[in-house]
Short mmCIF file of C-alpha atoms and ligand atoms in Angstrom, two decimals:
data_model
loop_
_atom_site.label_atom_id
_atom_site.label_comp_id
_atom_site.label_asym_id
_atom_site.label_seq_id
_atom_site.Cartn_x
_atom_site.Cartn_y
_atom_site.Cartn_z
CA MET A 1 0.00 0.00 0.00
CA TYR A 2 1.32 3.48 -0.85
CA GLN A 3 1.53 6.08 1.88
CA PHE A 4 -1.41 8.46 2.50
CA GLU A 5 -2.75 10.84 5.13
CA TYR A 6 -5.62 9.64 7.33
CA HIS A 7 -8.38 11.92 8.65
CA LYS A 8 -11.42 11.11 10.71
CA ALA A 9 -14.37 13.34 9.84
CA SER A 10 -16.67 14.60 12.59
CA SER A 11 -19.61 15.55 10.34
CA VAL A 12 -20.67 15.43 6.70
CA GLU A 13 -19.59 19.09 6.30
CA ASP A 14 -16.23 18.34 7.88
CA ALA A 15 -15.77 15.33 5.53
CA MET A 16 -16.53 17.45 2.46
CA LYS A 17 -14.16 20.17 3.64
CA LYS A 18 -11.35 17.66 4.18
CA LEU A 19 -12.06 16.04 0.83
CA ALA A 20 -11.94 19.40 -0.94
CA SER A 21 -8.62 20.36 0.60
CA ALA A 22 -6.95 17.02 -0.27
CA ASP A 23 -4.90 16.54 -3.42
CA ASP A 24 -6.53 13.29 -4.43
CA GLY A 25 -8.67 12.37 -1.43
CA LYS A 26 -11.04 9.44 -1.08
CA ILE A 27 -13.85 8.64 1.31
CA LEU A 28 -13.26 5.59 3.54
CA ALA A 29 -16.38 3.73 4.67
CA GLY A 30 -16.02 0.03 5.61
CA GLY A 31 -12.88 -0.27 3.52
CA MET A 32 -13.88 -3.71 2.20
CA THR A 33 -13.41 -2.59 -1.39
CA LEU A 34 -11.11 0.40 -1.07
CA LEU A 35 -8.43 -1.17 1.18
CA PRO A 36 -7.96 -4.36 -0.92
CA THR A 37 -7.66 -2.10 -3.99
CA MET A 38 -5.03 0.02 -2.23
CA LYS A 39 -3.18 -3.08 -1.02
CA GLN A 40 -2.88 -4.13 -4.65
CA ARG A 41 -1.73 -0.62 -5.51
CA LEU A 42 -4.58 -0.22 -7.97
CA ALA A 43 -5.59 2.93 -6.07
CA SER A 44 -3.25 5.43 -4.42
CA PRO A 45 -5.26 8.25 -2.84
CA SER A 46 -3.28 11.05 -1.16
CA ASP A 47 -5.74 11.20 1.74
CA LEU A 48 -8.42 8.98 3.26
CA ILE A 49 -11.36 10.63 4.97
CA ASP A 50 -12.96 8.13 7.37
CA LEU A 51 -16.72 8.49 7.84
CA SER A 52 -16.96 6.03 10.75
CA GLY A 53 -17.18 8.75 13.40
CA ILE A 54 -20.28 10.43 11.91
CA ALA A 55 -23.29 9.19 13.89
CA ALA A 56 -25.75 10.90 11.51
CA LEU A 57 -24.76 8.46 8.74
CA LYS A 58 -25.67 5.36 10.76
CA GLY A 59 -28.92 3.60 11.51
CA ILE A 60 -32.21 2.41 10.07
CA LYS A 61 -35.53 4.28 10.17
CA VAL A 62 -38.90 2.92 9.12
CA ASP A 63 -41.88 5.22 8.61
CA GLY A 64 -45.15 3.78 7.23
CA LYS A 65 -44.03 3.71 3.61
CA THR A 66 -40.24 3.68 3.48
CA VAL A 67 -37.15 2.16 5.04
CA THR A 68 -34.30 4.67 5.20
CA ILE A 69 -30.81 3.31 5.80
CA GLY A 70 -27.85 5.53 6.70
CA ALA A 71 -24.86 5.24 4.36
CA MET A 72 -22.54 3.89 7.10
CA THR A 73 -24.93 1.11 8.17
CA THR A 74 -23.21 -2.25 7.78
CA HIS A 75 -24.48 -5.21 5.77
CA TRP A 76 -24.81 -7.14 9.06
CA GLU A 77 -26.91 -4.36 10.62
CA VAL A 78 -29.28 -4.38 7.63
CA HIS A 79 -29.45 -8.18 7.59
CA SER A 80 -30.13 -8.52 11.32
CA SER A 81 -32.48 -5.54 11.71
CA LYS A 82 -35.91 -6.66 12.95
CA ASP A 83 -37.41 -3.57 11.29
CA VAL A 84 -35.96 -4.44 7.88
CA GLN A 85 -36.92 -8.11 8.29
CA LYS A 86 -40.49 -7.03 8.90
CA ALA A 87 -40.80 -4.27 6.29
CA ILE A 88 -38.68 -5.65 3.41
CA PRO A 89 -37.57 -9.21 4.17
CA ALA A 90 -36.01 -9.46 0.70
CA LEU A 91 -33.59 -6.64 1.57
CA SER A 92 -32.50 -8.30 4.83
CA ASP A 93 -32.06 -11.53 2.90
CA LEU A 94 -29.93 -9.80 0.26
CA ALA A 95 -27.66 -8.17 2.84
CA GLY A 96 -27.11 -11.57 4.50
CA GLN A 97 -25.78 -12.97 1.22
CA ILE A 98 -23.04 -10.37 0.72
CA GLY A 99 -19.54 -11.82 0.99
CA ASP A 100 -18.99 -13.42 4.39
CA PRO A 101 -19.66 -12.50 8.05
CA MET A 102 -16.43 -10.53 8.49
CA VAL A 103 -17.11 -8.53 5.32
CA ARG A 104 -20.70 -7.94 6.46
CA HIS A 105 -19.49 -6.63 9.83
CA ARG A 106 -17.54 -3.82 8.13
CA GLY A 107 -18.92 -3.22 4.62
CA THR A 108 -21.57 -0.51 4.31
CA ILE A 109 -24.55 0.14 2.05
CA GLY A 110 -23.18 3.59 1.11
CA GLY A 111 -19.81 2.13 0.11
CA SER A 112 -21.41 -0.61 -1.94
CA ILE A 113 -23.72 1.72 -3.84
CA ALA A 114 -21.04 4.40 -4.35
CA ASN A 115 -18.67 1.78 -5.71
CA SER A 116 -21.26 0.21 -8.06
CA ASP A 117 -19.33 -2.99 -8.71
CA PRO A 118 -21.08 -4.72 -11.64
CA SER A 119 -21.46 -7.86 -9.46
CA ALA A 120 -22.49 -6.21 -6.19
CA ASP A 121 -25.81 -7.17 -4.61
CA TYR A 122 -27.28 -3.88 -3.33
CA PRO A 123 -27.61 -2.32 -6.81
CA ALA A 124 -30.26 -4.98 -7.63
CA ALA A 125 -32.25 -3.78 -4.59
CA VAL A 126 -31.79 -0.10 -5.45
CA ILE A 127 -33.12 -0.70 -8.98
CA GLY A 128 -35.62 -3.46 -8.14
CA LEU A 129 -37.27 -1.62 -5.25
CA GLY A 130 -37.00 1.84 -6.85
CA ALA A 131 -34.92 3.39 -4.05
CA THR A 132 -33.87 7.03 -3.71
CA ILE A 133 -30.21 7.84 -3.05
CA LYS A 134 -29.94 10.84 -0.72
CA THR A 135 -26.69 12.77 -0.97
CA ASN A 136 -25.37 15.90 0.73
CA LYS A 137 -26.69 17.82 -2.31
CA ARG A 138 -29.83 16.18 -3.69
CA ASP A 139 -32.06 13.13 -4.04
CA ILE A 140 -31.25 10.80 -6.94
CA ALA A 141 -33.86 8.33 -8.25
CA ALA A 142 -32.63 4.76 -8.74
CA ASP A 143 -33.32 4.93 -12.49
CA ASP A 144 -30.98 7.96 -12.82
CA TYR A 145 -28.21 6.69 -10.57
CA PHE A 146 -26.25 3.86 -12.25
CA LYS A 147 -24.39 5.08 -15.33
CA GLY A 148 -21.99 2.31 -16.36
CA LEU A 149 -19.10 0.15 -15.20
CA PHE A 150 -18.16 1.54 -11.72
CA GLU A 151 -19.85 4.76 -12.85
CA THR A 152 -22.66 6.53 -11.01
CA ALA A 153 -24.42 9.90 -11.04
CA LEU A 154 -22.38 10.97 -7.97
CA ALA A 155 -20.21 14.05 -8.49
CA ASP A 156 -16.66 14.18 -7.07
CA ASP A 157 -17.80 16.38 -4.20
CA GLU A 158 -20.92 14.35 -3.46
CA LEU A 159 -21.42 11.93 -0.61
CA ILE A 160 -24.19 9.40 -0.06
CA VAL A 161 -26.00 10.20 3.19
CA SER A 162 -28.72 7.54 3.10
CA VAL A 163 -30.76 5.28 0.85
CA SER A 164 -34.58 5.17 1.05
CA PHE A 165 -36.44 2.07 -0.06
CA PRO A 166 -40.21 2.28 -0.60
CA ILE A 167 -41.80 -0.73 1.14
CA PRO A 168 -43.06 -3.09 -1.61
CA LYS A 169 -46.21 -5.23 -1.43
CA ARG A 170 -43.94 -8.21 -1.97
CA ALA A 171 -40.42 -8.80 -3.20
CA ALA A 172 -37.68 -11.42 -3.39
CA TYR A 173 -34.01 -11.49 -4.30
CA GLN A 174 -32.36 -14.51 -5.88
CA LYS A 175 -28.65 -14.70 -6.53
CA PHE A 176 -26.41 -17.14 -8.31
CA PRO A 177 -23.13 -16.58 -6.45
CA GLN A 178 -19.77 -16.88 -8.14
CA PRO A 179 -18.54 -19.75 -5.98
CA ALA A 180 -15.13 -18.34 -5.04
CA SER A 181 -15.91 -14.68 -4.36
CA ARG A 182 -19.64 -14.91 -3.46
CA TYR A 183 -20.31 -11.84 -5.60
CA ALA A 184 -23.33 -12.22 -7.86
CA MET A 185 -22.77 -13.92 -11.22
CA VAL A 186 -26.34 -12.75 -11.62
CA GLY A 187 -28.77 -11.50 -8.99
CA VAL A 188 -32.39 -10.48 -9.57
CA MET A 189 -34.72 -8.50 -7.29
CA VAL A 190 -38.38 -8.76 -8.29
CA ALA A 191 -40.84 -6.47 -6.52
CA GLU A 192 -44.50 -5.57 -6.67
CA THR A 193 -44.51 -1.90 -5.67
CA ASP A 194 -47.19 0.78 -5.42
CA SER A 195 -46.08 2.04 -8.82
CA GLY A 196 -46.05 -1.37 -10.50
CA ILE A 197 -43.73 -4.32 -10.97
CA ARG A 198 -39.97 -3.76 -10.99
CA VAL A 199 -37.24 -6.22 -11.97
CA GLY A 200 -33.70 -5.19 -10.99
CA VAL A 201 -30.72 -7.18 -12.32
CA THR A 202 -27.12 -7.13 -11.11
CA GLY A 203 -24.06 -9.10 -12.22
CA ALA A 204 -25.16 -9.43 -15.83
CA GLY A 205 -24.28 -6.02 -17.28
CA PRO A 206 -21.80 -3.18 -16.66
CA CYS A 207 -24.20 -1.89 -13.98
CA ALA A 208 -27.60 -2.80 -12.56
CA PHE A 209 -30.57 -2.49 -14.93
CA ARG A 210 -34.33 -3.12 -15.27
CA VAL A 211 -36.03 -5.61 -17.58
CA PRO A 212 -39.16 -3.86 -18.93
CA ALA A 213 -40.41 -6.93 -20.85
CA MET A 214 -40.49 -8.96 -17.64
CA GLU A 215 -42.10 -6.13 -15.69
CA LYS A 216 -44.90 -5.92 -18.27
CA ALA A 217 -45.50 -9.67 -18.29
CA LEU A 218 -45.53 -9.85 -14.50
CA GLY A 219 -47.90 -6.87 -14.38
CA ALA A 220 -50.38 -8.90 -16.43
CA LYS A 221 -49.86 -12.03 -14.33
CA PHE A 222 -47.50 -12.31 -11.36
CA ALA A 223 -46.30 -15.88 -11.89
CA ALA A 224 -43.00 -17.56 -12.72
CA GLU A 225 -44.44 -18.81 -16.04
CA SER A 226 -44.91 -15.18 -17.16
CA VAL A 227 -41.15 -14.67 -17.41
CA ALA A 228 -40.29 -18.20 -18.56
CA ASN A 229 -40.24 -17.33 -22.25
CA ILE A 230 -38.68 -13.89 -22.05
CA THR A 231 -35.09 -13.94 -23.26
CA ILE A 232 -32.57 -11.21 -22.56
CA PRO A 233 -30.24 -10.27 -25.43
CA SER A 234 -26.64 -11.08 -24.50
CA ASP A 235 -25.24 -8.07 -26.42
CA GLY A 236 -23.18 -5.91 -24.09
CA LEU A 237 -23.49 -8.26 -21.11
CA ASN A 238 -20.45 -9.22 -19.02
CA SER A 239 -18.28 -12.09 -20.16
CA ASP A 240 -15.33 -13.44 -18.16
CA ILE A 241 -13.69 -16.68 -17.06
CA HIS A 242 -16.65 -17.38 -14.77
CA GLY A 243 -19.31 -17.22 -17.48
CA SER A 244 -20.07 -15.99 -20.98
CA ALA A 245 -22.53 -13.22 -21.82
CA GLU A 246 -24.94 -15.88 -23.14
CA TYR A 247 -24.71 -17.81 -19.86
CA ARG A 248 -25.42 -14.67 -17.86
CA ALA A 249 -28.36 -13.77 -20.11
CA HIS A 250 -29.78 -17.23 -19.45
CA LEU A 251 -29.20 -16.86 -15.69
CA VAL A 252 -31.24 -13.65 -15.62
CA GLY A 253 -34.28 -15.65 -16.70
CA VAL A 254 -33.62 -18.44 -14.20
CA MET A 255 -33.05 -16.07 -11.27
CA ALA A 256 -36.11 -13.98 -12.23
CA LYS A 257 -38.31 -17.11 -12.25
CA ARG A 258 -36.98 -18.13 -8.83
CA ALA A 259 -37.49 -14.64 -7.44
CA VAL A 260 -41.09 -14.49 -8.64
CA ALA A 261 -41.76 -17.90 -7.10
CA ALA A 262 -40.21 -16.78 -3.80
CA ALA A 263 -41.91 -13.36 -3.61
CA MET B 1 3.34 8.72 11.86
CA GLY B 2 0.56 9.06 14.37
CA LYS B 3 -0.24 7.58 17.71
CA VAL B 4 -2.82 4.82 17.97
CA SER B 5 -4.23 3.38 21.20
CA MET B 6 -6.50 0.41 21.76
CA THR B 7 -7.11 -2.49 24.11
CA VAL B 8 -5.74 -5.86 23.00
CA ASN B 9 -6.63 -8.95 25.02
CA GLY B 10 -7.54 -6.75 27.98
CA LYS B 11 -4.31 -4.71 27.96
CA ALA B 12 -4.10 -1.05 26.94
CA VAL B 13 -1.54 -0.66 24.14
CA SER B 14 -0.38 2.27 22.06
CA ALA B 15 2.26 2.91 19.42
CA ASP B 16 3.31 5.30 16.69
CA VAL B 17 2.24 3.89 13.34
CA GLU B 18 1.98 5.00 9.73
CA PRO B 19 -1.60 5.49 8.54
CA ARG B 20 -1.06 2.59 6.11
CA THR B 21 -0.14 0.12 8.89
CA LEU B 22 -2.72 -2.66 8.78
CA LEU B 23 -4.30 -3.84 12.02
CA VAL B 24 -2.77 -7.28 11.45
CA GLU B 25 0.70 -5.74 11.05
CA PHE B 26 0.19 -3.81 14.27
CA ILE B 27 -0.84 -7.01 16.08
CA ARG B 28 1.93 -9.22 14.66
CA GLU B 29 4.85 -6.82 14.26
CA HIS B 30 4.34 -4.17 16.96
CA LEU B 31 2.72 -6.35 19.62
CA ARG B 32 4.48 -9.57 18.53
CA LEU B 33 1.23 -11.51 18.83
CA THR B 34 1.90 -13.84 15.92
CA GLY B 35 -1.04 -16.19 16.45
CA THR B 36 -3.08 -14.06 14.04
CA HIS B 37 -2.05 -15.18 10.55
CA VAL B 38 -1.95 -13.69 7.06
CA GLY B 39 -2.93 -16.16 4.36
CA CYS B 40 -3.85 -13.98 1.39
CA ASP B 41 -3.70 -10.54 -0.18
CA THR B 42 -7.33 -10.39 -1.20
CA THR B 43 -9.44 -10.38 2.02
CA GLN B 44 -10.67 -13.88 1.26
CA CYS B 45 -9.01 -16.46 3.56
CA GLY B 46 -9.98 -15.32 7.07
CA ALA B 47 -6.68 -16.45 8.69
CA CYS B 48 -6.38 -12.92 10.11
CA THR B 49 -9.79 -12.91 11.84
CA VAL B 50 -9.88 -11.13 15.22
CA HIS B 51 -12.71 -9.68 17.30
CA VAL B 52 -13.12 -5.90 17.17
CA ASP B 53 -15.59 -4.64 19.78
CA GLY B 54 -17.07 -8.13 19.90
CA GLN B 55 -17.47 -8.72 16.15
CA ALA B 56 -15.28 -10.91 13.91
CA MET B 57 -13.35 -8.86 11.36
CA LYS B 58 -10.49 -9.40 8.93
CA SER B 59 -7.53 -7.57 10.47
CA CYS B 60 -5.68 -7.59 7.12
CA THR B 61 -8.32 -5.24 5.72
CA MET B 62 -8.46 -2.68 8.50
CA LEU B 63 -6.00 0.07 9.21
CA ALA B 64 -4.61 0.15 12.73
CA VAL B 65 -5.86 3.76 12.94
CA GLN B 66 -9.41 2.54 12.23
CA ALA B 67 -9.17 0.50 15.44
CA GLU B 68 -8.38 3.58 17.56
CA GLY B 69 -10.10 3.10 20.93
CA ALA B 70 -11.37 -0.37 20.03
CA ASP B 71 -11.41 -3.49 22.18
CA ILE B 72 -9.56 -6.23 20.28
CA VAL B 73 -9.37 -9.93 21.10
CA THR B 74 -6.91 -12.20 19.30
CA ILE B 75 -6.38 -15.96 19.56
CA GLU B 76 -3.85 -15.32 22.36
CA GLY B 77 -6.59 -13.72 24.45
CA LEU B 78 -8.89 -16.75 24.59
CA ALA B 79 -7.33 -19.24 27.01
CA LYS B 80 -7.77 -18.28 30.66
CA ASP B 81 -5.47 -19.49 33.46
CA GLY B 82 -3.93 -22.13 31.23
CA LYS B 83 -7.35 -23.50 30.31
CA LEU B 84 -8.43 -23.59 26.65
CA HIS B 85 -11.49 -21.59 25.57
CA PRO B 86 -14.40 -24.01 24.88
CA MET B 87 -14.07 -23.33 21.13
CA GLN B 88 -10.37 -24.20 21.23
CA ALA B 89 -11.17 -27.32 23.27
CA ALA B 90 -13.78 -28.35 20.68
CA PHE B 91 -11.26 -27.97 17.82
CA LYS B 92 -8.90 -30.23 19.76
CA GLU B 93 -11.54 -32.81 20.59
CA HIS B 94 -13.04 -32.98 17.07
CA HIS B 95 -9.66 -32.77 15.36
CA GLY B 96 -10.66 -29.56 13.59
CA LEU B 97 -7.14 -28.82 12.39
CA GLN B 98 -4.25 -30.34 10.49
CA CYS B 99 -1.43 -27.91 9.67
CA GLY B 100 -3.07 -25.28 11.88
CA PHE B 101 -2.50 -22.29 9.63
CA CYS B 102 -6.18 -21.39 9.29
CA THR B 103 -7.01 -22.40 12.86
CA PRO B 104 -6.69 -19.07 14.74
CA GLY B 105 -9.06 -17.47 12.22
CA MET B 106 -11.41 -20.46 12.30
CA VAL B 107 -11.60 -20.37 16.11
CA MET B 108 -12.24 -16.61 16.20
CA ALA B 109 -14.88 -16.95 13.44
CA GLY B 110 -16.39 -19.97 15.21
CA ILE B 111 -16.91 -18.04 18.45
CA ASP B 112 -18.54 -15.23 16.48
CA ILE B 113 -20.84 -17.68 14.67
CA ARG B 114 -22.07 -19.24 17.90
CA ARG B 115 -22.52 -15.79 19.47
CA ARG B 116 -24.91 -14.86 16.67
CA HIS B 117 -26.40 -18.35 16.20
CA PRO B 118 -26.27 -20.13 19.59
CA LYS B 119 -27.86 -23.28 18.15
CA ALA B 120 -26.31 -23.14 14.69
CA ASP B 121 -27.04 -26.19 12.53
CA GLU B 122 -24.64 -27.57 9.95
CA LYS B 123 -26.07 -25.55 7.05
CA THR B 124 -25.76 -22.30 9.00
CA VAL B 125 -22.19 -23.03 10.07
CA ARG B 126 -21.15 -23.84 6.50
CA HIS B 127 -22.74 -20.63 5.16
CA GLU B 128 -21.14 -18.60 7.95
CA LEU B 129 -17.71 -20.10 7.22
CA GLU B 130 -17.63 -18.75 3.67
CA GLY B 131 -14.97 -16.22 4.65
CA ASN B 132 -12.54 -18.76 6.14
CA ILE B 133 -10.48 -21.01 3.90
CA CYS B 134 -8.80 -24.24 5.02
CA ARG B 135 -6.50 -26.08 2.60
CA CYS B 136 -6.14 -29.22 4.75
CA THR B 137 -9.16 -30.54 6.57
CA GLY B 138 -12.03 -30.50 4.09
CA TYR B 139 -14.00 -28.55 6.73
CA HIS B 140 -16.02 -31.49 8.17
CA ASN B 141 -14.31 -31.50 11.55
CA ILE B 142 -14.17 -27.71 11.72
CA VAL B 143 -17.94 -27.60 11.24
CA LYS B 144 -18.38 -30.32 13.88
CA ALA B 145 -16.18 -28.45 16.36
CA ILE B 146 -18.04 -25.15 15.87
CA MET B 147 -21.45 -26.81 16.21
CA ASN B 148 -20.51 -28.78 19.31
CA ALA B 149 -18.33 -26.31 21.22
CA GLU B 150 -19.66 -25.82 24.75
CA VAL B 151 -19.65 -22.04 24.58
C1 FAD C 1 -14.05 -11.09 0.35
C2 FAD C 1 -15.09 -10.09 -0.09
C3 FAD C 1 -16.30 -10.55 -0.61
C4 FAD C 1 -17.27 -9.65 -1.02
N1 FAD C 1 -18.43 -10.15 -1.53
C5 FAD C 1 -19.39 -9.30 -1.92
C6 FAD C 1 -20.64 -9.80 -2.41
O1 FAD C 1 -20.90 -11.00 -2.47
N2 FAD C 1 -21.56 -8.89 -2.81
C7 FAD C 1 -21.35 -7.54 -2.73
O2 FAD C 1 -22.23 -6.79 -3.09
N3 FAD C 1 -20.21 -7.05 -2.26
C8 FAD C 1 -19.22 -7.89 -1.85
N4 FAD C 1 -18.06 -7.37 -1.35
C9 FAD C 1 -17.87 -5.90 -1.30
C10 FAD C 1 -18.42 -5.35 0.02
O3 FAD C 1 -19.82 -5.43 0.03
C11 FAD C 1 -18.00 -3.90 0.29
O4 FAD C 1 -18.30 -3.70 1.64
C12 FAD C 1 -18.68 -2.83 -0.49
O5 FAD C 1 -18.64 -3.02 -1.86
C13 FAD C 1 -18.01 -1.47 -0.24
O6 FAD C 1 -18.45 -0.96 0.95
P1 FAD C 1 -17.44 -0.36 2.02
O7 FAD C 1 -18.27 0.25 3.07
O8 FAD C 1 -16.50 -1.42 2.43
O9 FAD C 1 -16.75 0.81 1.19
P2 FAD C 1 -15.25 1.28 0.99
O10 FAD C 1 -14.41 0.14 0.52
O11 FAD C 1 -14.79 2.02 2.18
O12 FAD C 1 -15.47 2.31 -0.19
C14 FAD C 1 -15.80 1.89 -1.50
C15 FAD C 1 -15.88 3.11 -2.44
O13 FAD C 1 -17.03 3.91 -2.16
C16 FAD C 1 -16.67 5.23 -1.77
N5 FAD C 1 -17.60 5.60 -0.70
C17 FAD C 1 -17.78 4.92 0.47
N6 FAD C 1 -18.80 5.46 1.18
C18 FAD C 1 -19.28 6.49 0.46
C19 FAD C 1 -20.34 7.43 0.66
N7 FAD C 1 -21.12 7.41 1.75
N8 FAD C 1 -20.54 8.38 -0.30
C20 FAD C 1 -19.76 8.41 -1.41
N9 FAD C 1 -18.75 7.55 -1.66
C21 FAD C 1 -18.51 6.59 -0.73
C22 FAD C 1 -15.22 5.14 -1.37
O14 FAD C 1 -14.55 6.37 -1.56
C23 FAD C 1 -14.70 4.06 -2.29
O15 FAD C 1 -14.40 4.57 -3.56
C24 FAD C 1 -17.05 -8.25 -0.92
C25 FAD C 1 -15.85 -7.77 -0.39
C26 FAD C 1 -14.87 -8.68 0.03
C27 FAD C 1 -13.60 -8.16 0.59
S1 FES C 2 -5.17 -12.59 5.45
FE1 FES C 2 -6.98 -11.53 5.92
S2 FES C 2 -8.42 -12.54 4.72
FE2 FES C 2 -6.59 -13.54 4.12
S1 FES C 3 -5.56 -26.90 8.95
FE1 FES C 3 -4.18 -26.42 7.37
S2 FES C 3 -5.18 -24.76 6.42
FE2 FES C 3 -6.66 -25.43 7.78
#
């Protein structure tokens, strides 16, 4: 790891000030993505600004219609929260499938969504449940947030404060884990929400996306057979040593069917 | 360099470290507690697992400065008055180790699993062990030890 300066921020304003005055500063959340990347010298920030001391970024709030999760809330806290289990069991279930227990004890929802790894789990929930990303500057709708491979709508001086998930009528997440890393080869969140059916896919493309054809079919009839014959074009999907684009396209259908059956 | 202070196995410790010093380096090289192992560069093997404020974490993927003020327990902190911790005793009884390289991490993870799942069944233990790799045992006896430890 290259040398850097470490700062602990006391508030969101303090974090933004420290970030602005750094040469090439980076936010540090759980460090479960950033630190391995720095250990491999694939990233070499001049300064790390640690958010772990900011109480306002932690915790889970449920009000009638939404579950709001602070950016620094860990995967374990989301998974084990009785409130989340009651309001959106699919979200608790998803958080419990991320990595392993030690990763879940440190990794945060804000870090995962800011990073937007093409195989990360939370992006499927953000897209599939139609979440809103709240930053220090504005609210960003899920459909406007993911822009491409590790690319999001976040500006350089923008920080995720919390993520709000509207409580769906029903939802389920199904993931086909890459057996070594546990990241999603493909993961699909299917939800029946107040504004209709949403299908959020992660792992298959450069970033999470919806499948309108499946949403329409499920809107007509919410049953696994409705998506059975819908094929996803493999053009532009991810292809690597773990699976071809065609394989991933096929998995989207399989995971969607399982999610509908489980919802 | 900056000063970092924490509690390790019940003792207050502090040292001057670089910000890039990993918690595992602090534990092994500054405190000379070499029971905590390093088995990979990619946060995947779990040999470095310690408890930070009661939760299992991978000390190879934390900076020492992130543990400022924390209460850390390593494998050396488990046995009391020359008596093995029940999880260590279970690994011995069920032969949950061969070369022993993964064992400190397995024991620390095992305690954490039973803390969160007091009556963990085999399926739960296997799912919960996804972050700990053993190249020797084939896991069967590790799973048995974790399930049967009298913690
Ligand atoms: C062994 C292993 C297995 C894993 N398996 C999975 C898996 O199966 N599924 C999965 O989804 N993930 C997996 N992960 C990744 C894990 O979920 C990370 O915790 C997560 O991707 C990043 O969160 P973090 O809090 O650790 O962020 P960090 O690593 O601290 O930061 C990640 C990036 O986000 C930025 N950032 C952090 N917080 C904010 C914020 N509030 N606002 C703006 N920018 C911010 C940082 O600057 C950095 O660029 C795995 C990781 C490991 C090490
Ligand atoms: S040394 Fe920490 S996970 Fe391998
Ligand atoms: S006993 Fe040798 S690696 Fe587990």
